Short mmCIF file of C-alpha atoms in Angstrom, two decimals:
data_model
loop_
_atom_site.label_atom_id
_atom_site.label_comp_id
_atom_site.label_asym_id
_atom_site.label_seq_id
_atom_site.Cartn_x
_atom_site.Cartn_y
_atom_site.Cartn_z
CA ASP A 1 -69.67 143.15 -4.35
CA ALA A 2 -68.44 139.58 -4.46
CA GLY A 3 -70.87 137.03 -3.20
CA VAL A 4 -70.07 133.93 -1.20
CA ILE A 5 -67.14 132.15 -2.78
CA GLN A 6 -66.70 128.39 -2.64
CA SER A 7 -63.90 126.21 -3.87
CA PRO A 8 -63.49 123.90 -5.54
CA ARG A 9 -66.66 123.94 -7.64
CA HIS A 10 -66.28 120.27 -8.44
CA GLU A 11 -64.38 117.57 -6.60
CA VAL A 12 -64.01 113.95 -7.57
CA THR A 13 -62.18 111.71 -5.17
CA GLU A 14 -61.85 108.09 -4.22
CA MET A 15 -63.32 106.51 -1.14
CA GLY A 16 -61.07 106.89 1.86
CA GLN A 17 -59.47 110.13 0.73
CA GLU A 18 -59.63 113.37 2.69
CA VAL A 19 -61.72 116.13 1.16
CA THR A 20 -61.58 119.80 2.12
CA LEU A 21 -64.18 122.27 0.96
CA ARG A 22 -63.59 125.98 1.32
CA CYS A 23 -65.80 128.99 1.76
CA LYS A 24 -65.29 132.73 1.87
CA PRO A 25 -68.37 134.53 3.21
CA ILE A 26 -69.48 137.99 2.21
CA SER A 27 -67.44 140.63 4.00
CA GLY A 28 -69.20 141.92 7.08
CA HIS A 29 -71.42 138.89 7.50
CA ASP A 30 -71.07 137.28 10.90
CA TYR A 31 -73.06 134.09 10.34
CA LEU A 32 -71.81 131.21 8.21
CA PHE A 33 -73.77 128.07 7.40
CA TRP A 34 -72.79 124.79 5.75
CA TYR A 35 -75.51 122.79 3.98
CA ARG A 36 -75.59 119.53 2.08
CA GLN A 37 -78.07 118.89 -0.75
CA THR A 38 -78.99 115.48 -2.12
CA MET A 39 -81.96 114.23 -4.07
CA MET A 40 -82.92 111.85 -1.28
CA ARG A 41 -82.60 114.17 1.73
CA GLY A 42 -82.99 117.61 0.24
CA LEU A 43 -81.13 120.55 1.77
CA GLU A 44 -79.75 119.80 5.23
CA LEU A 45 -78.00 122.19 7.59
CA LEU A 46 -74.75 120.67 8.79
CA ILE A 47 -73.29 123.35 11.04
CA TYR A 48 -73.32 127.09 11.52
CA PHE A 49 -70.99 129.67 13.02
CA ASN A 50 -71.51 133.08 14.55
CA ASN A 51 -68.47 135.35 14.83
CA ASN A 52 -66.26 132.37 13.96
CA VAL A 53 -67.63 130.25 16.81
CA PRO A 54 -69.54 127.03 16.04
CA ILE A 55 -73.04 127.41 17.43
CA ASP A 56 -74.84 124.27 16.32
CA ASP A 57 -73.23 121.22 14.77
CA SER A 58 -76.13 118.85 15.37
CA GLY A 59 -76.50 118.31 11.65
CA MET A 60 -73.00 116.99 11.14
CA PRO A 61 -73.64 113.39 10.18
CA GLU A 62 -70.60 111.68 11.64
CA ASP A 63 -67.23 112.23 13.23
CA ARG A 64 -65.77 111.98 9.75
CA PHE A 65 -67.08 115.51 9.19
CA SER A 66 -65.44 118.53 10.76
CA ALA A 67 -65.70 122.27 10.15
CA LYS A 68 -63.58 125.19 11.17
CA MET A 69 -63.71 128.93 10.87
CA PRO A 70 -60.28 130.32 11.78
CA ASN A 71 -61.24 133.89 10.88
CA ALA A 72 -64.15 135.96 9.63
CA SER A 73 -63.29 135.46 5.99
CA PHE A 74 -62.64 131.74 5.73
CA SER A 75 -64.22 128.42 6.65
CA THR A 76 -63.51 124.81 5.77
CA LEU A 77 -65.56 121.65 5.80
CA LYS A 78 -63.46 118.52 5.93
CA ILE A 79 -64.47 114.91 5.36
CA GLN A 80 -61.98 112.28 6.43
CA PRO A 81 -62.23 109.55 5.30
CA SER A 82 -64.71 110.16 2.52
CA GLU A 83 -67.34 107.60 1.52
CA PRO A 84 -69.53 107.27 -1.61
CA ARG A 85 -72.62 108.27 0.40
CA ASP A 86 -71.00 111.66 1.02
CA SER A 87 -71.53 112.48 -2.65
CA ALA A 88 -73.68 115.62 -2.71
CA VAL A 89 -73.60 119.33 -3.39
CA TYR A 90 -72.28 121.26 -0.42
CA PHE A 91 -73.34 124.87 -0.01
CA CYS A 92 -71.96 127.58 2.14
CA ALA A 93 -74.16 130.55 3.05
CA SER A 94 -73.59 133.69 5.05
CA ARG A 95 -75.84 136.18 6.78
CA PRO A 96 -75.26 139.74 7.95
CA PRO A 97 -75.62 140.80 11.57
CA GLY A 98 -78.77 142.35 12.96
CA LEU A 99 -82.36 141.55 12.13
CA VAL A 100 -81.70 140.43 8.57
CA ASP A 101 -82.83 136.83 8.22
CA GLU A 102 -81.94 136.34 4.56
CA GLN A 103 -79.09 133.97 3.82
CA PHE A 104 -76.76 134.44 0.88
CA PHE A 105 -75.66 131.21 -0.76
CA GLY A 106 -72.50 130.33 -2.60
CA PRO A 107 -72.53 128.40 -5.88
CA GLY A 108 -71.83 125.10 -4.14
CA THR A 109 -69.25 122.36 -4.43
CA ARG A 110 -70.34 119.20 -6.20
CA LEU A 111 -68.57 116.32 -4.48
CA THR A 112 -68.37 112.87 -6.03
CA VAL A 113 -66.80 110.08 -4.03
CA LEU A 114 -66.04 107.00 -6.10
CA SER B 1 -88.23 115.03 8.53
CA GLN B 2 -88.51 118.27 6.61
CA GLN B 3 -90.09 121.17 8.47
CA GLY B 4 -91.49 122.45 5.20
CA GLU B 5 -93.22 120.42 2.56
CA GLU B 6 -93.86 122.01 -0.79
CA ASP B 7 -96.74 121.11 -3.00
CA PRO B 8 -96.74 120.22 -5.81
CA GLN B 9 -93.36 118.56 -6.19
CA ALA B 10 -93.32 119.53 -9.87
CA LEU B 11 -95.32 121.98 -11.93
CA SER B 12 -95.29 122.70 -15.66
CA ILE B 13 -97.17 125.65 -17.11
CA GLN B 14 -97.24 127.72 -20.27
CA GLU B 15 -95.36 130.98 -20.38
CA GLY B 16 -97.59 133.83 -19.34
CA GLU B 17 -99.69 131.74 -16.95
CA ASN B 18 -99.58 132.11 -13.20
CA ALA B 19 -97.80 129.56 -11.03
CA THR B 20 -98.81 128.77 -7.46
CA MET B 21 -96.75 126.75 -5.03
CA ASN B 22 -97.67 125.83 -1.50
CA CYS B 23 -95.67 125.15 1.63
CA SER B 24 -96.78 123.54 4.86
CA TYR B 25 -94.80 123.52 8.06
CA LYS B 26 -95.12 121.97 11.48
CA THR B 27 -94.02 124.30 14.27
CA SER B 28 -94.51 127.93 15.22
CA ILE B 29 -92.33 130.23 13.20
CA ASN B 30 -90.82 133.69 13.34
CA ASN B 31 -90.81 134.12 9.60
CA LEU B 32 -91.04 132.17 6.37
CA GLN B 33 -88.82 132.73 3.38
CA TRP B 34 -88.94 131.62 -0.24
CA TYR B 35 -85.81 130.86 -2.23
CA ARG B 36 -85.21 130.01 -5.88
CA GLN B 37 -82.56 127.62 -7.15
CA ASN B 38 -81.62 127.49 -10.79
CA SER B 39 -80.12 124.26 -12.02
CA GLY B 40 -76.54 123.88 -10.84
CA ARG B 41 -76.61 127.08 -8.79
CA GLY B 42 -76.97 128.16 -5.20
CA LEU B 43 -80.20 129.34 -3.66
CA VAL B 44 -81.31 132.92 -4.08
CA HIS B 45 -83.58 134.66 -1.60
CA LEU B 46 -86.85 135.88 -3.09
CA ILE B 47 -89.08 137.15 -0.32
CA LEU B 48 -89.63 136.97 3.44
CA ILE B 49 -92.93 137.16 5.27
CA ARG B 50 -93.12 137.54 9.04
CA SER B 51 -95.51 135.66 11.25
CA ASN B 52 -97.61 138.78 11.87
CA GLU B 53 -98.07 139.40 8.15
CA ARG B 54 -100.67 137.76 5.96
CA GLU B 55 -99.63 138.85 2.49
CA LYS B 56 -96.64 140.39 0.84
CA HIS B 57 -95.82 141.45 -2.71
CA SER B 58 -92.56 141.88 -4.58
CA GLY B 59 -92.76 142.52 -8.31
CA ARG B 60 -94.47 139.49 -9.87
CA LEU B 61 -94.32 137.57 -6.59
CA ARG B 62 -97.13 137.34 -4.08
CA VAL B 63 -96.72 135.42 -0.84
CA THR B 64 -99.42 134.59 1.65
CA LEU B 65 -99.09 133.15 5.11
CA ASP B 66 -101.75 131.45 7.20
CA THR B 67 -100.28 130.69 10.61
CA SER B 68 -103.47 128.98 11.79
CA LYS B 69 -103.06 126.42 9.02
CA LYS B 70 -99.27 126.52 9.12
CA SER B 71 -99.12 127.10 5.41
CA SER B 72 -97.83 129.57 2.86
CA SER B 73 -98.24 130.03 -0.86
CA LEU B 74 -96.05 131.63 -3.49
CA LEU B 75 -97.71 133.01 -6.60
CA ILE B 76 -95.67 134.00 -9.62
CA THR B 77 -97.74 135.99 -12.07
CA ALA B 78 -97.20 136.24 -15.82
CA SER B 79 -94.55 133.53 -15.77
CA ARG B 80 -91.47 133.70 -17.98
CA ALA B 81 -89.09 131.05 -19.24
CA ALA B 82 -86.47 132.46 -16.86
CA ASP B 83 -88.69 131.49 -13.92
CA THR B 84 -87.88 127.83 -14.59
CA ALA B 85 -86.21 126.71 -11.36
CA SER B 86 -86.82 124.94 -8.08
CA TYR B 87 -88.53 126.91 -5.35
CA PHE B 88 -88.04 126.24 -1.65
CA CYS B 89 -89.72 127.56 1.44
CA ALA B 90 -87.63 127.97 4.56
CA THR B 91 -88.72 128.51 8.14
CA ASP B 92 -86.97 129.40 11.36
CA PRO B 93 -88.71 127.08 13.80
CA ASN B 94 -87.67 128.79 17.00
CA PHE B 95 -87.62 132.42 17.98
CA GLY B 96 -84.09 133.69 18.32
CA ASN B 97 -82.74 130.72 16.41
CA GLU B 98 -80.80 131.49 13.29
CA LYS B 99 -81.30 128.06 11.77
CA LEU B 100 -83.45 127.73 8.68
CA THR B 101 -85.18 124.51 7.78
CA PHE B 102 -85.82 124.11 4.08
CA GLY B 103 -88.68 122.30 2.43
CA THR B 104 -88.44 119.70 -0.25
CA GLY B 105 -88.95 122.13 -3.11
CA THR B 106 -91.21 122.55 -6.12
CA ARG B 107 -89.67 122.11 -9.53
CA LEU B 108 -91.27 124.69 -11.82
CA THR B 109 -90.95 124.42 -15.58
CA ILE B 110 -92.19 127.21 -17.81
CA ILE B 111 -92.98 126.06 -21.32
CA PRO B 112 -92.25 128.75 -23.95
#
């Protein structure tokens, strides 16, 4: 079975540009989580969805960040405009329904904003 | 602030020795999970222990949970070079809440 798929794996962009990160969760999973990992702040939850509906976006740092989940197999995290402090590794994770608490992580997207 | 704080931040041991990492947290939990992250990779779930459990085993892993002290430990026995990674504890602070809060991690290096 394919795991969580993220693209691109690496993204280098200039300050002010729009960045879109993509995630395909594991089929059948109904929870999707977006995290950001930096050396300074560790692993932070940005937003999560259940059945394609955003449940908690309290971790989204600013209005420059937005996330969508148009269907069960696709989600995007967009940063517009990007800033150097957005440089981080962004992870997507999914979780199956029911009483399973384990999250399955994708390989991450390393974002560098120059 | 992080819900979970791992201790130590970094640990280096010889291959074959046991490695122990600790995690402290602040609020009541439903369960506590441990994840491993290899360099440049995503996190991988290792083991979950529920609040009504005190100890759990999985292969070379042993996890303990002390809810009165709000702490957990992860023991890796007979360490191998492949165990070199960062280890994170994660808690779900509220019952019925799907959010996980991750600790700061312990960087484990196994010296061959």
